[in-house]
Short mmCIF file of C-alpha atoms in Angstrom, two decimals:
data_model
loop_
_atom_site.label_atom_id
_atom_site.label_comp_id
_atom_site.label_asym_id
_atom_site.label_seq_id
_atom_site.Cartn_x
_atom_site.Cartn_y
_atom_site.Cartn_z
CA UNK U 1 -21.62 26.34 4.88
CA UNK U 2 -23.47 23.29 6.24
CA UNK U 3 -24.19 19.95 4.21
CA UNK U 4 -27.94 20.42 2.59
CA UNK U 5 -29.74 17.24 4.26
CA UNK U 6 -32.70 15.97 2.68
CA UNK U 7 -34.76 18.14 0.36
CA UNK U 8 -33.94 16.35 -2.87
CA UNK U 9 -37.43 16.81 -4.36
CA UNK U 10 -36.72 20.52 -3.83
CA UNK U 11 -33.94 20.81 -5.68
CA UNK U 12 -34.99 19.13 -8.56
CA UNK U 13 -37.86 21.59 -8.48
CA UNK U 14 -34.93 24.60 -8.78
CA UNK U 15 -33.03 22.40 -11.12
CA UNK U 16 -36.15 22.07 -13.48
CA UNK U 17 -36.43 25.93 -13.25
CA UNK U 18 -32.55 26.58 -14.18
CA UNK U 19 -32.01 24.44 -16.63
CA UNK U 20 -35.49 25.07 -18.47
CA UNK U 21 -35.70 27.19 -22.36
CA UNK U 22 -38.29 29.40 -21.05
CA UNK U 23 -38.43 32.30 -17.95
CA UNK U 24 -39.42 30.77 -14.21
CA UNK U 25 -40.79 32.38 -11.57
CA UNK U 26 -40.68 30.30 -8.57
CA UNK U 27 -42.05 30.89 -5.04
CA UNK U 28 -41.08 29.24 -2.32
CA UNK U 29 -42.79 29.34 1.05
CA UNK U 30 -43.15 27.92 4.43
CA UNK U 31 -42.64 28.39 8.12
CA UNK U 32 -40.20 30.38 9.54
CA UNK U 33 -36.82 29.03 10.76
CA UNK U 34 -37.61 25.93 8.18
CA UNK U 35 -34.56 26.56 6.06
CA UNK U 36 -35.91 28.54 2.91
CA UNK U 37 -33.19 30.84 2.63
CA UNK U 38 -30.54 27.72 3.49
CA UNK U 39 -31.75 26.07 0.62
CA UNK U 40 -31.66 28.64 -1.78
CA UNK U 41 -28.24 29.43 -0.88
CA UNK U 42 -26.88 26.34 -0.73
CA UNK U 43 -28.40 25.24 -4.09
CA UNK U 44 -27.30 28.06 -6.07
CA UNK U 45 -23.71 28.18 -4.09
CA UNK U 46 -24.43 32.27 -3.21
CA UNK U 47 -24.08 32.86 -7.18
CA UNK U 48 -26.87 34.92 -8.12
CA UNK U 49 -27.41 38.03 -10.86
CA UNK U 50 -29.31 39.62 -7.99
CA UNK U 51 -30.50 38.60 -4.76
CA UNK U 52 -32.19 41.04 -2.50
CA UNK U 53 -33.95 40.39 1.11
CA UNK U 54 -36.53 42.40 2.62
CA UNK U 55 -36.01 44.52 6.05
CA UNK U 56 -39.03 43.55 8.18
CA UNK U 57 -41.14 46.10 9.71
CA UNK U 58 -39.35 48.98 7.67
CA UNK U 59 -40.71 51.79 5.30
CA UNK U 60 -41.01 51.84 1.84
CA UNK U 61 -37.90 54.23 1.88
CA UNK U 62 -35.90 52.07 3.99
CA UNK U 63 -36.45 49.23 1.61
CA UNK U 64 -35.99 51.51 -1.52
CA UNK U 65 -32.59 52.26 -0.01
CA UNK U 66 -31.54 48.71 0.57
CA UNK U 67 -32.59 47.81 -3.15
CA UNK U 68 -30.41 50.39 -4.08
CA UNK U 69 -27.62 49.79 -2.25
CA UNK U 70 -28.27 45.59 -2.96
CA UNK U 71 -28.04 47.19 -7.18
CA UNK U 72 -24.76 49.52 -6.57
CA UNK U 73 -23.37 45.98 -4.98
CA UNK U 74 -24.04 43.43 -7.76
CA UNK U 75 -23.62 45.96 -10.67
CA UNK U 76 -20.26 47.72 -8.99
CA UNK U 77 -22.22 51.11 -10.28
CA UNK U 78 -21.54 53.54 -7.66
CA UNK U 79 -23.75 56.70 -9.16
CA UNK U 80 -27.19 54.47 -8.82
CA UNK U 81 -29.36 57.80 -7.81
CA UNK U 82 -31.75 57.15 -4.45
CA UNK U 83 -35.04 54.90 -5.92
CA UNK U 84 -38.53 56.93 -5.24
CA UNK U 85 -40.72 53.92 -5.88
CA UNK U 86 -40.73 50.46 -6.92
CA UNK U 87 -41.28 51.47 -10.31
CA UNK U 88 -38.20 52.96 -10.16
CA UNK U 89 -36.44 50.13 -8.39
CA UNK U 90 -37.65 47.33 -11.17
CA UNK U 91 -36.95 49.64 -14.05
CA UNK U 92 -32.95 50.04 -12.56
CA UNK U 93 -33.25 46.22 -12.49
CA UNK U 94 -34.24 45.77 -15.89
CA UNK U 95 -31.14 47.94 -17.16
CA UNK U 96 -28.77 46.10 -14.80
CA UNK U 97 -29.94 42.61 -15.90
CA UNK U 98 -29.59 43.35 -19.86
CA UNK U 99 -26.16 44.55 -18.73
CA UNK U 100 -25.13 40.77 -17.36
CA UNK U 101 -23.23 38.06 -19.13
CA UNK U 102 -24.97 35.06 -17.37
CA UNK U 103 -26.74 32.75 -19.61
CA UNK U 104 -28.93 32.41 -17.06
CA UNK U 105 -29.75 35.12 -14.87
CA UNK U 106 -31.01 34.09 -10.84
CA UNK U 107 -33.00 36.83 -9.21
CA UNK U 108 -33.71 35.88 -5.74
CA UNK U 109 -36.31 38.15 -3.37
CA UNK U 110 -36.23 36.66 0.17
CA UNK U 111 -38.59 38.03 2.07
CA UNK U 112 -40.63 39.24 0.19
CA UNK U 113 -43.62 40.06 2.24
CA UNK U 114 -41.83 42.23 3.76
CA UNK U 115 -41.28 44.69 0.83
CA UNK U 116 -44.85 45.01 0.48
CA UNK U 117 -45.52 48.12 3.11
CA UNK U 118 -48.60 49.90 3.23
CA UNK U 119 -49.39 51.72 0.27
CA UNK U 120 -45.74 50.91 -1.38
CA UNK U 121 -47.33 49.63 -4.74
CA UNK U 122 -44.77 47.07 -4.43
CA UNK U 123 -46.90 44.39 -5.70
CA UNK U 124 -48.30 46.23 -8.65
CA UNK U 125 -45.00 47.12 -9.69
CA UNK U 126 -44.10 43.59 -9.67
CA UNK U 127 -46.83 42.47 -11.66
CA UNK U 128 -46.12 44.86 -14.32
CA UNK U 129 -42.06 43.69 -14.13
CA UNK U 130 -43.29 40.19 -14.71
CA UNK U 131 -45.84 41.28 -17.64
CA UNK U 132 -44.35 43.66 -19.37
CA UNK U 133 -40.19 42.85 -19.31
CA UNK U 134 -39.74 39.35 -18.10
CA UNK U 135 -42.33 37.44 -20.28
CA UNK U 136 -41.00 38.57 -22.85
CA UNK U 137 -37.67 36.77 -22.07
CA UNK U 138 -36.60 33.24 -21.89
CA UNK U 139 -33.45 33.56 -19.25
CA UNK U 140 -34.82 34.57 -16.07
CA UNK U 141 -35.03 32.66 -12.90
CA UNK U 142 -37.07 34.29 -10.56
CA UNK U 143 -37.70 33.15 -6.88
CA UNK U 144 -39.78 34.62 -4.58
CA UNK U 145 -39.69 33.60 -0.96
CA UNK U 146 -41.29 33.98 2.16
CA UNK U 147 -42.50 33.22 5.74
CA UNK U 148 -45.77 34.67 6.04
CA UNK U 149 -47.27 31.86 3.58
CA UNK U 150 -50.74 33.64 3.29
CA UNK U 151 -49.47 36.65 1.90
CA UNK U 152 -47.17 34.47 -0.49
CA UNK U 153 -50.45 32.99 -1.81
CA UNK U 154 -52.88 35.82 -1.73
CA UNK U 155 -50.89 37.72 -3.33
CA UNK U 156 -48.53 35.45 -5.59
CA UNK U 157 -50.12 32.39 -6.34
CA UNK U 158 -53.94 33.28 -5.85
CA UNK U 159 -53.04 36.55 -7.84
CA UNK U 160 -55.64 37.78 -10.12
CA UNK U 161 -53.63 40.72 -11.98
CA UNK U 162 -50.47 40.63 -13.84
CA UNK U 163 -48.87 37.06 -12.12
CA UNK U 164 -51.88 35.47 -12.50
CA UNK U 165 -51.18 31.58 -14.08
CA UNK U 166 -47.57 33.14 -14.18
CA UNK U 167 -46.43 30.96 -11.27
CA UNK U 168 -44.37 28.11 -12.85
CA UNK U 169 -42.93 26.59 -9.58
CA UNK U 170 -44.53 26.04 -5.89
CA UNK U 171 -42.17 24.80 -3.30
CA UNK U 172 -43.76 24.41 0.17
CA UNK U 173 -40.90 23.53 2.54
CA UNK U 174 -42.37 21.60 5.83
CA UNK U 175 -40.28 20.20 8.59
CA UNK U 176 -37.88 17.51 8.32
CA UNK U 177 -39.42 14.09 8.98
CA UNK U 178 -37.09 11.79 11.17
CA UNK U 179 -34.55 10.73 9.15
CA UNK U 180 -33.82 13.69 7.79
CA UNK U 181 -33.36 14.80 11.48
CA UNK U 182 -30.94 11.45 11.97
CA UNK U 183 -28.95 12.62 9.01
CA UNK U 184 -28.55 16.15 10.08
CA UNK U 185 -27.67 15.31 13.89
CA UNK U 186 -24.87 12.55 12.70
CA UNK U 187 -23.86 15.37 10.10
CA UNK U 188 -22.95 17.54 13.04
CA UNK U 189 -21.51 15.15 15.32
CA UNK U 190 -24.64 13.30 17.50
CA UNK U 191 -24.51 9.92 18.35
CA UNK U 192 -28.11 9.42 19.77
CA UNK U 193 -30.16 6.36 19.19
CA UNK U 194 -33.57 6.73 17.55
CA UNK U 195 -35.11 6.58 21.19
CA UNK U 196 -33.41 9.41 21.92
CA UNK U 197 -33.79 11.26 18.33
CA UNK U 198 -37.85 10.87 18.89
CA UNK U 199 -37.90 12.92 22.51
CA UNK U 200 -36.11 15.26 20.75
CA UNK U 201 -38.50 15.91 17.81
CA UNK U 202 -41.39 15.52 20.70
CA UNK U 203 -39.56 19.05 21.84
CA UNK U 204 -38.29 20.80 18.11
CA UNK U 205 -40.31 18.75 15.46
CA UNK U 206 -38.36 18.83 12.70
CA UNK U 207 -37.05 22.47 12.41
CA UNK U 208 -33.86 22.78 10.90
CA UNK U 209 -32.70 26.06 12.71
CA UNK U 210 -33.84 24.23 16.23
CA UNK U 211 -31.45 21.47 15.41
CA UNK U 212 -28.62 24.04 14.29
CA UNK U 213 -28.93 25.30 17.98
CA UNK U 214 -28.44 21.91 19.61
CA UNK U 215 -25.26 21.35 21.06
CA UNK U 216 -23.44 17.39 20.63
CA UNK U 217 -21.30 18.14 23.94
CA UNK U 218 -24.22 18.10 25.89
CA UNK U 219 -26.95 15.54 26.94
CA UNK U 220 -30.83 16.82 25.21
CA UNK U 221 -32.35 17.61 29.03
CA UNK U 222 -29.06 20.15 28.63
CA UNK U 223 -29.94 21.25 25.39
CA UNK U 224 -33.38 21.88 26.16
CA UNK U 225 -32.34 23.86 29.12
CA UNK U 226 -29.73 26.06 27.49
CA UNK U 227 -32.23 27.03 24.64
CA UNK U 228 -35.56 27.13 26.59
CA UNK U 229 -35.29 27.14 30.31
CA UNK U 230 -32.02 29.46 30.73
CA UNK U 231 -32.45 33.36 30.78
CA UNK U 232 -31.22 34.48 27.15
CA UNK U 233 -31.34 31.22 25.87
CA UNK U 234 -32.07 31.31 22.00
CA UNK U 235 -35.37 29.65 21.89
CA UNK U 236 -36.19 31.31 25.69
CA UNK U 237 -38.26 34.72 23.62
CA UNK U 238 -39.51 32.16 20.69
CA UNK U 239 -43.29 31.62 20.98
CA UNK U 240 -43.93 35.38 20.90
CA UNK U 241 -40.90 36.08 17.61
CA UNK U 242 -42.21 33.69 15.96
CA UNK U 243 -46.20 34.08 15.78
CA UNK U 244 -45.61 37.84 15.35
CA UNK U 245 -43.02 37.59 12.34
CA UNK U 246 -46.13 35.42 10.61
CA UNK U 247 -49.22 36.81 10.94
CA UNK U 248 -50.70 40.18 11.79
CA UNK U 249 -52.89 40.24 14.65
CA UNK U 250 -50.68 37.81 15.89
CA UNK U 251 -52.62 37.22 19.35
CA UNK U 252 -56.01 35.94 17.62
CA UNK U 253 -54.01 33.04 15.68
CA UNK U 254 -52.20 32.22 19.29
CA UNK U 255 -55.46 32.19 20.98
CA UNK U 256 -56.41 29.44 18.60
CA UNK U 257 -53.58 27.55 19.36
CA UNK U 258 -53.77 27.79 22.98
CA UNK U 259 -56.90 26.40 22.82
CA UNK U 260 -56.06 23.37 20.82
CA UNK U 261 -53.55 22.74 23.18
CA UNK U 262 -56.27 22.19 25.84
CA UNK U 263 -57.40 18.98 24.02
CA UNK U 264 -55.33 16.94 22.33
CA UNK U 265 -57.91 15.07 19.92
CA UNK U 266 -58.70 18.30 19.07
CA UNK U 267 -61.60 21.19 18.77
CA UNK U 268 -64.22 21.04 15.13
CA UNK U 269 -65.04 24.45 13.66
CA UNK U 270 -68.18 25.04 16.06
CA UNK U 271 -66.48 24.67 18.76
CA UNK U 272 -63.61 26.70 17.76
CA UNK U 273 -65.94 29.51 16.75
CA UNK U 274 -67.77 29.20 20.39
CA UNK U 275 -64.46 29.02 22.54
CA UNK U 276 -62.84 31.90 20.84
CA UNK U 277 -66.00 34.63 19.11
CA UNK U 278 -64.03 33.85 15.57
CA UNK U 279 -66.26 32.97 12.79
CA UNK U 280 -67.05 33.39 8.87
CA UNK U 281 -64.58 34.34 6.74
CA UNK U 282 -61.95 35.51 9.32
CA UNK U 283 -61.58 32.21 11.32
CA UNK U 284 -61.67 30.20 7.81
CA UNK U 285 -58.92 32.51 7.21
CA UNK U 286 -56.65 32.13 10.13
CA UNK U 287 -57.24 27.87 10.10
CA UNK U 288 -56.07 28.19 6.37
CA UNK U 289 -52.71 30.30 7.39
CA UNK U 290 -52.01 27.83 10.44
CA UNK U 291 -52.13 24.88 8.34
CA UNK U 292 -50.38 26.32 5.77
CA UNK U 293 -47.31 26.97 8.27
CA UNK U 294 -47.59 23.57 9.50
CA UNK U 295 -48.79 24.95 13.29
CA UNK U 296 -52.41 23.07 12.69
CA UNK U 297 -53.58 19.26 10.64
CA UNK U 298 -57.25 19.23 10.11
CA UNK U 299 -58.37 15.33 9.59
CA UNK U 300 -62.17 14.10 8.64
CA UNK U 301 -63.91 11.70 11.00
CA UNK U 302 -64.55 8.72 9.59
CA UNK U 303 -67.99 7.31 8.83
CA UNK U 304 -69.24 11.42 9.14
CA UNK U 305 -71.89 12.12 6.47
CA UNK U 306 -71.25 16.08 7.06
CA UNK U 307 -67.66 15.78 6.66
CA UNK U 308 -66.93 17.34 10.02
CA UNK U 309 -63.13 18.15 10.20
CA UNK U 310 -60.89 18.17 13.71
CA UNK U 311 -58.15 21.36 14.14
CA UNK U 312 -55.24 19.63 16.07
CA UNK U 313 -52.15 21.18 17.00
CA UNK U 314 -49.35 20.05 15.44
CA UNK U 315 -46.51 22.22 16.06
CA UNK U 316 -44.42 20.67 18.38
CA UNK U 317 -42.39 23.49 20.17
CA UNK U 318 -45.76 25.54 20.48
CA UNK U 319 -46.98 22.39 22.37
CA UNK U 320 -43.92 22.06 24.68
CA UNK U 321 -43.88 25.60 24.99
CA UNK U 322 -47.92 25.74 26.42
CA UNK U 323 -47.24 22.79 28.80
CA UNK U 324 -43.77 23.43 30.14
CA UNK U 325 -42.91 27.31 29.05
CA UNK U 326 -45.40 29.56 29.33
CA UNK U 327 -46.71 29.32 33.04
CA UNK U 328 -43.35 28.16 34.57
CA UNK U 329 -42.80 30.40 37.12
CA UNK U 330 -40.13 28.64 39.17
CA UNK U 331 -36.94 30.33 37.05
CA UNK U 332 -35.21 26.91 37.25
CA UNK U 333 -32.49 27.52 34.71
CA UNK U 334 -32.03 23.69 35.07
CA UNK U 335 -36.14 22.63 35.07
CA UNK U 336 -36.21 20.24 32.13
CA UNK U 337 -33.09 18.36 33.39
CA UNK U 338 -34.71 18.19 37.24
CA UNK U 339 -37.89 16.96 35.66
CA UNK U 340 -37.88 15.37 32.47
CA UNK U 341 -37.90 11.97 34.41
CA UNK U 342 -41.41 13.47 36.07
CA UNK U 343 -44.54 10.85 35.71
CA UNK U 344 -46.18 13.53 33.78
CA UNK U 345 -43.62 14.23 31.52
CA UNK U 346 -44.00 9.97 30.35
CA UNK U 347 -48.04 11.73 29.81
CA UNK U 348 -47.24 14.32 27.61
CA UNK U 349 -44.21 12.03 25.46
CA UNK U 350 -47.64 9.64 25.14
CA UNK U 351 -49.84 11.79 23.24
CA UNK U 352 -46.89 13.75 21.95
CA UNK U 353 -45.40 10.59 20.12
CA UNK U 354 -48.56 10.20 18.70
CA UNK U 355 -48.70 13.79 16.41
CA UNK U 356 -45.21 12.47 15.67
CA UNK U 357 -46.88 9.63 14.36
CA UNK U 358 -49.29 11.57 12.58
CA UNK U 359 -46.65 13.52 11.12
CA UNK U 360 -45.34 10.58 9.49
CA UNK U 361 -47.98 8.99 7.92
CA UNK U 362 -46.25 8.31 4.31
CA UNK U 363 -43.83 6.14 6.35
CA UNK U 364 -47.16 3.93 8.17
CA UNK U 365 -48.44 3.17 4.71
CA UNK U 366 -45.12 2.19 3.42
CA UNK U 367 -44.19 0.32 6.63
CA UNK U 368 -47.65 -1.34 6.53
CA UNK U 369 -46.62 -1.80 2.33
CA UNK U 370 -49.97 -0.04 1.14
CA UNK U 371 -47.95 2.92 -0.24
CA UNK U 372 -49.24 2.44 -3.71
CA UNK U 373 -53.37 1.19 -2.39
CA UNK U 374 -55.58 3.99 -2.47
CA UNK U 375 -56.35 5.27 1.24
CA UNK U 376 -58.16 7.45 3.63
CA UNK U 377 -56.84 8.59 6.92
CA UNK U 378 -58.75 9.93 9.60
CA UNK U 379 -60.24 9.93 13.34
CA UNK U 380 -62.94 9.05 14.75
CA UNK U 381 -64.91 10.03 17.30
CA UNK U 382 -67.90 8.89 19.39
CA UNK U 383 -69.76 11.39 21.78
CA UNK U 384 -72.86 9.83 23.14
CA UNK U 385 -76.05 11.49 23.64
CA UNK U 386 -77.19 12.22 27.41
CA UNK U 387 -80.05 9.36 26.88
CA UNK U 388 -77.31 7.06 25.68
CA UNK U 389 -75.79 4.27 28.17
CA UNK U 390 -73.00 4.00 25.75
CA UNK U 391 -69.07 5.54 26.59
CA UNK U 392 -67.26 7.77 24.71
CA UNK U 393 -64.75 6.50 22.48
CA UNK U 394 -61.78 8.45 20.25
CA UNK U 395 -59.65 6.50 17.67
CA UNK U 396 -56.88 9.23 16.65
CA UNK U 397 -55.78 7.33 12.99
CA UNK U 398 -57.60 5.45 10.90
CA UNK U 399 -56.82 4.44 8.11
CA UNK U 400 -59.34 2.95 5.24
CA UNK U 401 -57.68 0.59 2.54
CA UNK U 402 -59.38 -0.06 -0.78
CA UNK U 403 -59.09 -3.68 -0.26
CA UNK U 404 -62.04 -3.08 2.83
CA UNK U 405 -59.23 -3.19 5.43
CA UNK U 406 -59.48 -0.72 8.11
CA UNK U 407 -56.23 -0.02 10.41
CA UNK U 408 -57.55 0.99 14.29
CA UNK U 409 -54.25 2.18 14.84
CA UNK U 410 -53.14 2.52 18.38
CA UNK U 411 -50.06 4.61 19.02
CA UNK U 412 -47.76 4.17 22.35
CA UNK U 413 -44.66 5.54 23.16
CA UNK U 414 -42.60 3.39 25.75
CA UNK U 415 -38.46 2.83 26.42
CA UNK U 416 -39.14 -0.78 26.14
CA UNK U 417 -41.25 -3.47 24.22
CA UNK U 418 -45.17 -2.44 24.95
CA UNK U 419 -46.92 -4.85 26.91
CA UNK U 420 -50.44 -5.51 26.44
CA UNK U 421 -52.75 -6.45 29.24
CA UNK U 422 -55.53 -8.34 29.51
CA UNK U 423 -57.78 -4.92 30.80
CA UNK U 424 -56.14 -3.16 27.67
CA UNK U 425 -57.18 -5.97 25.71
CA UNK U 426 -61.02 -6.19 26.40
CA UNK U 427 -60.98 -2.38 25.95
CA UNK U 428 -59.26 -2.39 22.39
CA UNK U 429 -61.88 -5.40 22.17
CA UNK U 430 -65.17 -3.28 23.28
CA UNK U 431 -64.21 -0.23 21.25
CA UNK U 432 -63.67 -1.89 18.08
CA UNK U 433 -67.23 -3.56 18.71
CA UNK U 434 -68.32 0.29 19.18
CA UNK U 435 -66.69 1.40 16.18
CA UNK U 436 -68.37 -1.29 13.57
CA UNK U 437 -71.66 -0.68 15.38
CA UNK U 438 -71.70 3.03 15.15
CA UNK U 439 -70.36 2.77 11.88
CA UNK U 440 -72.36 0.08 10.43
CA UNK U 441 -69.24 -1.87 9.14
CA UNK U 442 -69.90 -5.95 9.75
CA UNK U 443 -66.09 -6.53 9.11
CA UNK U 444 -62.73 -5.04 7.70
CA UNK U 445 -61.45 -3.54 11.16
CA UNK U 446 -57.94 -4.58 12.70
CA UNK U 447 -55.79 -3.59 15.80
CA UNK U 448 -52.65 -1.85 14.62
CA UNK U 449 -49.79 -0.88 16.68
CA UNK U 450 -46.99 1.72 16.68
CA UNK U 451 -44.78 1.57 19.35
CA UNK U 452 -40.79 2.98 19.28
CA UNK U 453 -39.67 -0.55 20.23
CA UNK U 454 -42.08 -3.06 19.34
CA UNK U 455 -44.55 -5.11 21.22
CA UNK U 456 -44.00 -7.88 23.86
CA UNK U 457 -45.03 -10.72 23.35
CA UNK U 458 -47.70 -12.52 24.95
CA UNK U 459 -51.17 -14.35 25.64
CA UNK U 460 -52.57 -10.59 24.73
CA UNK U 461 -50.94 -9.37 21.93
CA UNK U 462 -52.49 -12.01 19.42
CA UNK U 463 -55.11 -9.10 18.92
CA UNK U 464 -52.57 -7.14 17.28
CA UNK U 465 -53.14 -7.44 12.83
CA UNK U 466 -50.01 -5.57 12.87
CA UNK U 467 -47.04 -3.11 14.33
CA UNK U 468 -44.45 -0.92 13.05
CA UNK U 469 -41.98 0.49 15.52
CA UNK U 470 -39.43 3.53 15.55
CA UNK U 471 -37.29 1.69 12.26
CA UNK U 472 -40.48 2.17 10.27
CA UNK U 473 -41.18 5.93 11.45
CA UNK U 474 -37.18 6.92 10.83
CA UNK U 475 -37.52 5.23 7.37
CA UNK U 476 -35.96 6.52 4.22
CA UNK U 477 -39.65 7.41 1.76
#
C-alpha cells in the first residue's frame, strides 16, 4: 500500500481514540476521493474486529446481506442466518464482538450514509447499539465515515436521540495543501519544480486520488489530457460522479456552482437567491453542505456593519472543469497540450493562483510571521452608487492584524520575477486611497505581494510592505 503523506494531526486523533480507557466513537468525514478510507486503512494496517462498507444506491436487503456476509467473514461462522433488519444486524454484532480476543476492538463503517435507505431504521438501530451495549463498555473503537458530510452531521454529530454528546472524535479531512502534494508526487517518482507543482494544483487542488491518477512518465499537459480530455479517461465522467455521489438533488447544488464560476470575486446570499429562485432554509442548507465538502469559502467584507458574506468557488477541478470541460466541443483528445500555452489560459492561472492562495492562508500568516497575532481575513469590496463618480474597486484578501496593520494583499501568478509598473503603481496607489476613505481608516494599510517567484526589483516596487513567493505557500505549517 502507498506511504500515508501528511495527515499527522489525524492520526493522533485515531491514536488518542485507540489507546484511550474509555469507548470512542469517531466520525470522520469529508469530500469524496479525499482519502478517508486510505487513512483508515493505512493507520490501522487493515486489522480491524469488524469493518463493513456500505453499497451505494442499494436496498436495505442488499445491505443486510453484505453485513451478513462482512459477519460470516470476520467471525469464520458459516450458519449466520439472512439479517431482517438492522436490529438484527447490531444484535449479531454484539454476540460476535464479546466473542473476540482483542483488547481493543476497531469497528469501522465506511460509508455509512449509504446504509441509511429509506425507511431502513438504520439510524435508530444505531443509536440504540451505541446506548444500550457500547456505553456500557470501555474497549470499543468505533469509526464512522462518510462522503456525504451533511448527512454525517445531521444525523451523527447534530444528533438529538441516542448519539447525542456521544461523539468523542471529529475528523474533517480537506485537501492536501502544497507540500503535502510535493511530498506525495516525489513519493511516487515526480521531479517537478514548485512552478510546475502550482499549475498542477490550479487543475486537481489537492485531491489525493487526482494525484494517484497522475502519471511521472508523462509531462502534466499529458496528464491532464489522458485523465480529462481523452474519451474514457478517469476524470473524463467526473463532474457529474462526483456531485451526484454527495448530495441529493444533485443539479440544484451544481447550479450554484456554475454560477459562482461566472464571477470569480464571487456572488453574496441575495444575489445567489435572485440568480438561482433558492432561498430560506433550503439554500442556507445547500451553502452549508458545499462548504462543508470544501466545493465553496464564504469570507466577510471588511469594514461591513451587516456582516455581508461572499460564496466563492473553491474547488479547483469544478473550476477547470466549467472553463475548459464542460462546453468543449472540439473532441481534441490532445486540447490541453495544444492550448495550455493559450493567452487565456495565463487569465485563468491568474485568478486561479489566487484561490490557491486563499487556500493557504495559515502559510501567509506564518510567512508574514503573525501566526501567533490575532487576525481577520477577508475581502473587500466597493460598488458605487449610480450618483457616485467614484470606480469600483475589489481587494480579494485582507488581512487585519491586532497591532492596526492591515495587509492589501495582491496576488499574481507569473513564470518569472513580477514586475511592477509605474500604471500598476498609481492604481495600487488610488485604491488604497479608496479603501481608507470608504473605510474610514487614517492609517494601518500596506501593499503586500504574493507572487510564485518573487518581485523584480525596481523604481516601483518600493510600494511593496512585503512579499512571500511560492517557498512560503509550499511551506511545512
Amino acid at each position: 500500500m502507498d506511504k500515508l503523506i501528511g495527515r499527522e494531526r489525524e492520526c493522533e486523533e485515531l491514536r488518542w481514540a485507540l489507546e484511550s480507557q474509555r469507548s470512542e466513537f469517531v466520525v470522520m468525514y469529508g469530500r469524496r476521493r479525499i482519502g478517508k478510507t486510505f487513512l483508515v486503512r493505512r493507520f490501522f494496517d487493515d486489522k480491524y474486529s469488524f469493518h463493513y462498507v456500505g453499497a451505494h444506491k442499494q436496498t436495505r436487503s442488499v445491505q443486510l446481506q453484505n453485513f451478513r456476509e462482512a459477519l460470516m467473514r470476520f467471525s469464520d461462522e458459516k450458519d449466520i442466518p439472512a439479517l431482517e433488519s438492522w436490529h438484527d444486524a447490531f444484535l449479531r454484532l454484539e454476540t460476535y464482538l464479546d466473542s473476540c480476543s482483542e483488547e481493543r476492538k476497531v469497528v469501522f463503517f465506511d460509508e455509512m450514509p449509504w446504509m441509511d435507505t429509506q425507511g431502513s431504521d438504520f439510524v435508530a438501530e444505531l443509536e440504540y447499539f451505541w446506548a444500550n451495549w457500547v456505553q456500557n463498555r470501555d474497549d470499543i473503537v468505533f469509526i464512522a465515515c462518510g462522503s456525504a458530510t451533511s448527512w454525517m452531521k445531521e444525523k451523527l454529530e447534530e444528533n438529538q436521540g441516542g448519539l447525542h454528546n456521544r461523539i468523542t472524535h471529529r475528523i474533517f479531512l480537506r485537501p492536501f495543501y502544497l507540500s503535502e502534494c510535493k511530498a506525495y508526487l516525489e513519493d511516487h517518482g515526480f521531479e517537478w519544480d514548485d512552478y510546475l507543482i502550482l499549475q498542477c494544483y490550479m487543475v486537481f487542488g489537492g485531491v489525493p486520488y487526482y494525484l494517484s491518477l497522475l502519471r511521472p512518465y508523462l509531462s502534466l499537459p499529458e496528464n491532464v489530457d489522458a485523465l480529462v480530455f481523452r474519451r474514457g479517461g478517469d476524470l473524463s465522467d467526473e463532474f457529474k460522479e462526483l456531485y451526484n455521489a454527495l448530495f441529493r438533488k444533485a443539479d440544484r447544488y451544481i447550479n450554484i456552482v456554475r454560477l459562482l464560476a461566472t464571477k470569480r470575486e464571487g456572488f453574496l446570499r441575495s444575489e445567489i437567491e435572485k440568480a438561482t429562485g433558492y432561498s430560506g432554509g433550503g439554500l442556507t442548507k445547500m451553502l452549508d453542505n458545499l462548504e462543508r465538502c470544501d466545493f465553496i469559502v464564504d469570507y466577510n467584507q471588511y469594514g461591513n456593519k451587516n456582516k455581508l458574506t461572499l460564496y466563492r468557488l473553491a474547488d479547483f477541478y469544478t473550476l477547470f472543469y466549467f472553463r475548459y470541460v464542460e462546453n468543449n466541443r472540439s473532441r481534441d483528445e490532445q486540447y490541453w497540450q495544444h492550448h495550455f500555452t493559450d493567452r487565456s489560459v495565463e487569465s485563468w492561472e491568474g485568478f486561479t493562483f489566487e484561490e490557491v492562495c486563499l487556500r493557504h492562508l495559515p502559510h501567509i500568516k506564518y510567512g508574514l510571521g503573525i501566526s501567533g497575532m490575532a487576525t481577520e481575513s477577508s475581502s473587500w469590496r466597493f460598488v458605487p452608487s449610480k450618483d457616485d463618480s467614484r470606480k469600483g474597486a475589489q481587494i480579494d484578501l485582507v488581512i487585519s492584524r491586532a497591532d492596526k496593520i492591515i495587509h492589501l494583499v495582491e496576488m499574481k501568478f507569473s513564470e518569472n520575477p513580477y514586475v511592477i509598473k509605474k500604471d500598476y503603481e498609481e492604481r495600487l496607489n488610488q485604491r488604497k486611497a479608496l479603501f481608507m476613505e470608504v473605510t474610514g481608516i487614517s492609517r494601518g494599510p500596506v501593499h503586500t505581494f504574493i507572487t510564485p517567484m518573487g518581485l523584480s526589483q525596481g523604481s516601483h516596487s518600493s510600494i511593496v510592505h512585503s512579499q512571500l513567493t511560492a517557498k512560503d505557500l509550499f511551506a511545512s505549517v
